[in-house]
Coordinates of C-alpha atoms (C1' of nucleotides) in Angstrom, one line a residue:
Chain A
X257 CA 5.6 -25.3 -17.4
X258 CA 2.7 -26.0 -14.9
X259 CA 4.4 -25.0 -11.4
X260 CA 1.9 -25.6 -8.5
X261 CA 4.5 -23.2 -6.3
X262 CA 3.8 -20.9 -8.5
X263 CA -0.4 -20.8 -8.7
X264 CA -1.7 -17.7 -7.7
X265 CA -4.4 -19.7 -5.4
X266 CA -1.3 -21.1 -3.7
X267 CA 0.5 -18.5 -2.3
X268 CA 0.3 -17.2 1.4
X269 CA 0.9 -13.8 0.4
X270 CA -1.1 -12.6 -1.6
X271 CA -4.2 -13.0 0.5
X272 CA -2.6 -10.7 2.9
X273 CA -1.7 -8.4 0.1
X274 CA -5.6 -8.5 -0.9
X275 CA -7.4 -8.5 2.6
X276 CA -5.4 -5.9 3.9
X277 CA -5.9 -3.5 0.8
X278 CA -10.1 -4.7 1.3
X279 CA -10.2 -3.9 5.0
X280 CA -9.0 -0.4 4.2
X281 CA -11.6 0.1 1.9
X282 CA -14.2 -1.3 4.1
X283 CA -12.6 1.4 6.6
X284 CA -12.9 4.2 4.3
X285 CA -16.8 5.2 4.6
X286 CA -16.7 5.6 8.6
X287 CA -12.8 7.4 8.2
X288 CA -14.3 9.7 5.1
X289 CA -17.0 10.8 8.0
X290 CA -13.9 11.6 10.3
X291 CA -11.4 13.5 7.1
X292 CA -9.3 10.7 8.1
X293 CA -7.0 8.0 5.3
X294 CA -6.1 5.2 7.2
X295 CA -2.5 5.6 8.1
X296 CA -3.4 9.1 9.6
X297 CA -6.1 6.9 12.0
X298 CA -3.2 4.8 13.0
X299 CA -1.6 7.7 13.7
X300 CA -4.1 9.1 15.7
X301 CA -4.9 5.8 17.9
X302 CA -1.5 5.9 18.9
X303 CA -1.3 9.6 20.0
X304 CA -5.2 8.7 21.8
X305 CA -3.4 6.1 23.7
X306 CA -0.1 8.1 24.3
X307 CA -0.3 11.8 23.7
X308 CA 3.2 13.5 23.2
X309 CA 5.4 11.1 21.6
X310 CA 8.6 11.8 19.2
X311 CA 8.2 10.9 15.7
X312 CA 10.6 7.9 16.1
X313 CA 8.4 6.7 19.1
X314 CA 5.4 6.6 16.8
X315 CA 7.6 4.9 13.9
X316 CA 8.4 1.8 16.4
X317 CA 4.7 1.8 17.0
X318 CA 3.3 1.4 13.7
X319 CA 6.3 -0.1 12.0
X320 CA 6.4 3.2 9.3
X321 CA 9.4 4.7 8.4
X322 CA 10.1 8.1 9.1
X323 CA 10.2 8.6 5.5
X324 CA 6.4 7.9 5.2
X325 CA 5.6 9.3 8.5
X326 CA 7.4 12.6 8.5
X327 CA 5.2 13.8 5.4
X328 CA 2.0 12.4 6.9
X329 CA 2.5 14.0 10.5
X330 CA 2.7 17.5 8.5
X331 CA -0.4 17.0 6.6
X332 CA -1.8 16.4 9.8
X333 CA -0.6 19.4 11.1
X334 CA -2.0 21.1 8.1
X335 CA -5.4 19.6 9.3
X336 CA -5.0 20.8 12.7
X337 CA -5.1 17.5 14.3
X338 CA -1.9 17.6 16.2
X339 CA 1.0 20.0 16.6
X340 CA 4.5 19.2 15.6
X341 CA 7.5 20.8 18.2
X342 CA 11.2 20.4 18.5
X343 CA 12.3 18.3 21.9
X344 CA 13.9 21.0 24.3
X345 CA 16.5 17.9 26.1
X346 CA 17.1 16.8 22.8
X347 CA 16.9 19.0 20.1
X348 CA 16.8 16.1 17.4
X349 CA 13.6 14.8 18.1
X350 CA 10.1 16.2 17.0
X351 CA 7.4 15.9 19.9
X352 CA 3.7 15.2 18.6
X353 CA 1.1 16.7 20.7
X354 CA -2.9 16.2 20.0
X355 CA -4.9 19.4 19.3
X356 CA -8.0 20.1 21.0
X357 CA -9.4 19.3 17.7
X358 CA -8.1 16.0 17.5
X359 CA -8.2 14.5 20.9
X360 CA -12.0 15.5 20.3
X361 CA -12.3 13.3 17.4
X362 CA -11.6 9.9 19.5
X363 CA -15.3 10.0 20.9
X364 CA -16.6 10.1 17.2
X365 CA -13.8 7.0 16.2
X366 CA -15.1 5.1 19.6
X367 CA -18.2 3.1 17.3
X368 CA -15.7 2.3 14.5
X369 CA -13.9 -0.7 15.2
X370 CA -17.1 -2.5 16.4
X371 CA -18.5 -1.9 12.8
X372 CA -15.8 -3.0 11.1
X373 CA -15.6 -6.7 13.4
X374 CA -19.5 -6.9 12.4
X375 CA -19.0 -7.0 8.6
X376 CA -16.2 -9.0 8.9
X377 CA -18.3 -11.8 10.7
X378 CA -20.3 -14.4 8.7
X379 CA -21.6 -17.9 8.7
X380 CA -18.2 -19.0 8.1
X381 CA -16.0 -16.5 10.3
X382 CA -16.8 -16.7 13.4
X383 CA -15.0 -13.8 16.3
X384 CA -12.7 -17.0 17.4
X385 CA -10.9 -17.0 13.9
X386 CA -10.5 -13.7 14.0
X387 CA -8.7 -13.7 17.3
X388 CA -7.0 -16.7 16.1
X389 CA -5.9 -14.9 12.6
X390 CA -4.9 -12.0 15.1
X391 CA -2.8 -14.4 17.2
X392 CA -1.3 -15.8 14.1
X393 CA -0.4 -12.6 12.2
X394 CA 1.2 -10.8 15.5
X395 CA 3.7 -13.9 15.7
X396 CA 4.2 -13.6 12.1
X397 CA 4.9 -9.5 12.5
X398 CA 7.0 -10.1 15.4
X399 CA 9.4 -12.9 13.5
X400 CA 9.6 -10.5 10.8
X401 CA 10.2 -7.2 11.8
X402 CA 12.9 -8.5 13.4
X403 CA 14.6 -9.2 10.4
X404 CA 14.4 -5.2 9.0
X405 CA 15.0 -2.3 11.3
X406 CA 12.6 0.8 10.6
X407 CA 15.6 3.6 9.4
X408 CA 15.4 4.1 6.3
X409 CA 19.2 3.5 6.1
X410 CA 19.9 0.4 4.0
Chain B
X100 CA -10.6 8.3 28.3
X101 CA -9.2 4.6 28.2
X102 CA -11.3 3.3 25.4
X103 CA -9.9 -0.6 25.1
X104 CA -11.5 -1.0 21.4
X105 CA -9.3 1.6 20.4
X106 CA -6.0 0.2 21.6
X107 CA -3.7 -0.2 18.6
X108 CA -3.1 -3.6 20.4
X109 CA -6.3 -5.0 20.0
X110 CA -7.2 -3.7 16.5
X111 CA -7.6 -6.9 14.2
X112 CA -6.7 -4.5 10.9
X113 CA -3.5 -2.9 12.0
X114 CA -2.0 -6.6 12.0
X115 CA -3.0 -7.4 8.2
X116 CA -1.6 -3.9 7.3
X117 CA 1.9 -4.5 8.9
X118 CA 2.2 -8.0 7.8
X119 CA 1.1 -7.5 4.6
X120 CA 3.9 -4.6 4.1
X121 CA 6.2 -6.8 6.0
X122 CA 5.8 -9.6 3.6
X123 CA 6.0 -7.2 0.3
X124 CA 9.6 -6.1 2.1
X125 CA 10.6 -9.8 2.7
X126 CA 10.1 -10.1 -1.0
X127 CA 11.9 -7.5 -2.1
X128 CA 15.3 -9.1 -2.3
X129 CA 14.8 -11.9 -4.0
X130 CA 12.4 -10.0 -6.3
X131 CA 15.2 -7.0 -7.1
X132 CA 17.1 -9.7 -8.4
X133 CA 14.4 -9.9 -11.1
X134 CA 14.1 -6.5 -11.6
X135 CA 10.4 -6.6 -10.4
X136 CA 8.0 -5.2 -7.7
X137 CA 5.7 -7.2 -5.8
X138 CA 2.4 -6.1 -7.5
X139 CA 4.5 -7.0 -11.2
X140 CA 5.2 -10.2 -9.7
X141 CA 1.7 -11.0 -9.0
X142 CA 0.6 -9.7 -12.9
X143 CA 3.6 -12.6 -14.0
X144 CA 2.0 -14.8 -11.4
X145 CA -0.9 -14.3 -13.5
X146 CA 0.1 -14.4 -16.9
X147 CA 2.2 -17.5 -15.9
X148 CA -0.7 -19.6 -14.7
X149 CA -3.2 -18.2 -18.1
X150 CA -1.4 -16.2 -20.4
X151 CA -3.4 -13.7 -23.3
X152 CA -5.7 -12.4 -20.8
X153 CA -7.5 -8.8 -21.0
X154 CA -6.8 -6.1 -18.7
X155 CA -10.4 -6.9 -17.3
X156 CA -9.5 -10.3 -16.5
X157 CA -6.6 -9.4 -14.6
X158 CA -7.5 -7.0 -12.6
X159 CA -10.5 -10.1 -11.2
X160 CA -8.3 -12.2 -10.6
X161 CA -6.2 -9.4 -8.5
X162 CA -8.5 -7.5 -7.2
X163 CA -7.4 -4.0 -8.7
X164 CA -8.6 -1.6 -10.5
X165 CA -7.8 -0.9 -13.7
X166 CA -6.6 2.8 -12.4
X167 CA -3.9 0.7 -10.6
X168 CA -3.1 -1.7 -13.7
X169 CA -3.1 0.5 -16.6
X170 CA 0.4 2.0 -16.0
X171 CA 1.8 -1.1 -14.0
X172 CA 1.4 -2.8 -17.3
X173 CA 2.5 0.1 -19.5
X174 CA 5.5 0.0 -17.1
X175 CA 5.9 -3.8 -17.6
X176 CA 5.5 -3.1 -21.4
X177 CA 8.5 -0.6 -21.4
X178 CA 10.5 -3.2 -19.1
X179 CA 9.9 -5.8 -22.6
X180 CA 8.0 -8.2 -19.9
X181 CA 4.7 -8.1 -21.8
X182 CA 2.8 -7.0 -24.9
X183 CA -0.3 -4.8 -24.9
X184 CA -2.7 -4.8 -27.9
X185 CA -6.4 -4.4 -28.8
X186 CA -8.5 -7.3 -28.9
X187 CA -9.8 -7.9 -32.9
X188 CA -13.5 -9.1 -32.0
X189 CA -13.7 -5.9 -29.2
X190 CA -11.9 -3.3 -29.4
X191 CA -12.4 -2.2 -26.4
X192 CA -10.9 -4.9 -24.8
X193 CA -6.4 -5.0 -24.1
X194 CA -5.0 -8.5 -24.7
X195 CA -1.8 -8.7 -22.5
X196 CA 1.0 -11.2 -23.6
X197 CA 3.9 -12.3 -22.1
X198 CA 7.1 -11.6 -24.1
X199 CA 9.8 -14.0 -24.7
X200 CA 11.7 -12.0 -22.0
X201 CA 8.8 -12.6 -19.6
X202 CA 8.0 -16.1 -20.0
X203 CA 11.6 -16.7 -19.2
X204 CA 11.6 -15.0 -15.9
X205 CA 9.3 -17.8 -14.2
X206 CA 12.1 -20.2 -14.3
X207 CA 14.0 -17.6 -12.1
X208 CA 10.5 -17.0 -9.9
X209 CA 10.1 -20.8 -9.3
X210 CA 12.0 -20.8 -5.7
X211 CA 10.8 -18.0 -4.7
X212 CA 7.9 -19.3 -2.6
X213 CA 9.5 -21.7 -0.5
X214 CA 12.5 -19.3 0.0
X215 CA 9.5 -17.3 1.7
X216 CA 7.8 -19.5 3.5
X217 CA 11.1 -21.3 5.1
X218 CA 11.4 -17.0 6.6
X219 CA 7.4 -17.1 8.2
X220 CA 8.2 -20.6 10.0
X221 CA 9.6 -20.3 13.0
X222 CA 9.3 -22.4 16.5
X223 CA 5.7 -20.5 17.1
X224 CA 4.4 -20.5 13.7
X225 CA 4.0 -24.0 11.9
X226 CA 3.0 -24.8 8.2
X227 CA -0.2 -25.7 9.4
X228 CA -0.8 -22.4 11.3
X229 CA 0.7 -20.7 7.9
X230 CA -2.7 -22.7 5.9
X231 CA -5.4 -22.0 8.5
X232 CA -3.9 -18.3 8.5
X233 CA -4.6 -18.4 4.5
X234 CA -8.0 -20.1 4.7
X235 CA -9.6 -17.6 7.2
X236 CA -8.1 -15.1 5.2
X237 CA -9.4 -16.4 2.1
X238 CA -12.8 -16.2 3.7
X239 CA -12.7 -12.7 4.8
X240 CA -11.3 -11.6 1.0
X241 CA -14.5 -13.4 -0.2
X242 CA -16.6 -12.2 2.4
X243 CA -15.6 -8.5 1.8
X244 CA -14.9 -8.7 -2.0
X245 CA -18.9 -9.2 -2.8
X246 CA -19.4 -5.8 -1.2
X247 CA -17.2 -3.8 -3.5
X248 CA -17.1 -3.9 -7.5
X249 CA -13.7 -3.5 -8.7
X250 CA -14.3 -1.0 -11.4
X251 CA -13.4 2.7 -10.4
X252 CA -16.9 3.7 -10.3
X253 CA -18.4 5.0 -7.3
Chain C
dC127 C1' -31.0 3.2 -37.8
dA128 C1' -30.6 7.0 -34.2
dC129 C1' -29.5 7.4 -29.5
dG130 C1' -29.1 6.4 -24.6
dT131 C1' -26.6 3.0 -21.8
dT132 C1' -23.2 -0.1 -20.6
dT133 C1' -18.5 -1.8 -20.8
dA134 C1' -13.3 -1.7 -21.2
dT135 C1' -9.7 1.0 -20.6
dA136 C1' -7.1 5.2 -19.7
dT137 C1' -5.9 9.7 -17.3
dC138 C1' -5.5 12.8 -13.4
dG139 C1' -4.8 14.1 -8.6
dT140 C1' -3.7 12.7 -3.9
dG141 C1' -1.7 10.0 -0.4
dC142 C1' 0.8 6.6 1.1
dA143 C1' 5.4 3.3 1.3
dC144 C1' 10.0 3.1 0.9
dG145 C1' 15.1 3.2 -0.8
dA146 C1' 18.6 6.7 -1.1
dT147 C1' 20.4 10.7 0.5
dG148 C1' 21.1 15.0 3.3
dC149 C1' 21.7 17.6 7.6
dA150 C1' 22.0 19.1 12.2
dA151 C1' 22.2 17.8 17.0
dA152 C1' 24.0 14.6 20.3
dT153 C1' 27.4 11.4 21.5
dA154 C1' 31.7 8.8 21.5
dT155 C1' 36.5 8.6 21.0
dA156 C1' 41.1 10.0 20.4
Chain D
dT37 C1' 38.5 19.6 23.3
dA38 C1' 38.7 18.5 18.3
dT39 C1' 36.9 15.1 15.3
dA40 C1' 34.5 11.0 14.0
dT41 C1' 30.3 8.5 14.5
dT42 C1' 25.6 7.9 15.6
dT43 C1' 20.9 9.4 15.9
dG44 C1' 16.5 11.8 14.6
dC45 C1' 14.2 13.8 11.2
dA46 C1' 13.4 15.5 6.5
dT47 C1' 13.6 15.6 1.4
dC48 C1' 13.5 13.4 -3.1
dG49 C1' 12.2 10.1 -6.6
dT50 C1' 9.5 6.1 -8.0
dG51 C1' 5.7 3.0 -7.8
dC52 C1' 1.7 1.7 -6.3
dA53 C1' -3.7 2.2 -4.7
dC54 C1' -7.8 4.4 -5.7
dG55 C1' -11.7 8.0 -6.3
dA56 C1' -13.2 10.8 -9.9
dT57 C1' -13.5 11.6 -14.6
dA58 C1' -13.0 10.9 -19.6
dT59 C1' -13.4 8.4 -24.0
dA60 C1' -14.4 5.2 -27.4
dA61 C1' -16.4 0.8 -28.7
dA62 C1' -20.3 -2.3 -28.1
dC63 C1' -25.0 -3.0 -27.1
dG64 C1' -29.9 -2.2 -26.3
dT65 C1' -34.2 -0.1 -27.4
dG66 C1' -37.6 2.4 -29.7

DNA sequence: CACGTTTATATCGTGCACGATGCAAATATA
DNA sequence: TATATTTGCATCGTGCACGATATAAACGTG
C-alpha cells in the first residue's frame, strides 16, 4: 500500500507540529536568561499588556485551559512574578496581578522578539511571508477554535 | 509602557503554538477512534511510508529526540502496534517493526487527512493558501532545524 | 591490543497540555 | 426562598517534550 495522503512530506500538519516545537527552542536561550518556559512568557505578555485579569480572562487569551493554566499561574507565584487573589464582586474568580518583580522583567523581554524575527529570516523567507504565514495561521486559529470551547468540560 | 513588539497580537510565534495545539485537538477524534495520540500517529505515519527503521532514523525524520521516542515506542510496543529489537550488525542500534496489528491500522488512517483538511477550508482560507502556508513553513523548519542537532546533548 | 572518543539508546526530573472530575460561589427557576 | 443549574477554578492522571545524565557497543588512534 503506497498512499500519497498518507506521506509524511504531505501532510499540513505536521509542519506546524515541528515549527512550533523549533521556534520554542529557538526561544529558549533568551527565556533561560529571563527564568522563563514559554507558556509562562505568554503568560506574562498578556498580564504586560493588561495587568489584573481573572484566570478565565487569560484562558480566552491564550487559548489554555484552566487545567494547564491554573498549575502554571502558581509556579509563577512561587517565582514571585505575579500574585494570585480571590475576586471580592465575585468570589469565583482568581485576579492575577504583576509583582514589582515581574512587571520589571518586560524592559529585559523588550529586545526578544526582534531576535527571534532575525533568525527566522533568510534568503528564502523574507518578513512578507512571515506576515503572510501570520495572516494565514490567525484565520486558521479563528476557524478552529470555534469549533472547541476552552472548559475543560467535554 | 506600551511596547507594540510585545503585543501578544503581533507575536508571529504565539500563532504556530495555538494552531499547532489546535490542529493536535482537531485530530483527536478521529484518532481516539484508533486508539492513538497524535505524536503515535506520526511514528505509524512513519513506519507506514519505510518500515524496519532504527530509533535514530525516526527520530530525523521527526525531529525528536530520542528522550521523547524511547517510551512513546515502548508504549506503542505494549499497545502490540510495533516490535522493538536490537539490530544484529550494531547492537547499539533498535530496529522498530510494525506488527500485524499495526500495519493494519493504515487502512483505518487512510481518510484521515482529507477529513482534516475539509475542517481548515473555509470561505477565507483556500487549498492554495493551505500549500503556501506549508511551503513557508517548510522553509522556516529547515531554516531553524540546521541550528539544532536532535540528539539530547547540550 | 589498550584506551579514549563517538554513537545509539535509555532513564530521570520538570513543565506543559488536556480529558475527567470535584467543589464552591453565583445565578436561575420553580 | 429552596433547589437546580451554571460558572470559575482546582486537582488528578496520562502522555508528550526536552535538558541532563548514564550505559554499552562501536570506532579510532597510538
Amino acid at each position: 500500500m503506497n498512499n500519497t495522503q498518507l506521506q509524511l512530506s504531505n501532510q499540513i500538519c505536521f509542519p506546524i507540529y515541528s515549527a512550533s516545537r523549533l521556534i520554542t527552542k529557538a526561544y529558549k536561550p533568551y527565556l533561560d536568561e529571563l527564568g522563563l518556559t514559554y507558556p509562562q512568557y505568554l503568560v506574562l505578555l498578556v498580564l504586560w499588556e493588561n495587568d489584573g485579569l481573572s484566570v478565565n480572562q487569560i484562558t480566552e487569551k491564550l487559548l489554555l485551559n484552566t487545567n494547564t493554566l491554573s498549575p502554571l499561574l502558581k509556579r509563577m507565584e512561587k517565582m514571585e512574578l505575579l500574585q494570585r487573589s480571590r475576586c471580592i464582586e465575585d468570589e469565583r474568580s482568581v485576579i492575577i496581578q504583576l509583582t514589582t518583580k515581574g512587571k520589571k522583567l518586560q524592559k529585559r523581554a523588550v529586545p526578544i522578539p526582534e531576535k527571534l524575527i532575525g533568525e527566522l529570516l533568510t534568503d528564502q523567507i523574507q518578513m512578507e511571508d512571515i506576515l503572510q504565514l501570520k495572516d494565514t495561521l490567525c484565520q486558521l486559529i479563528s476557524a478552529m477554535s470555534n469549533k472547541t470551547d476552552h472548559t475543560s468540560k467535554a
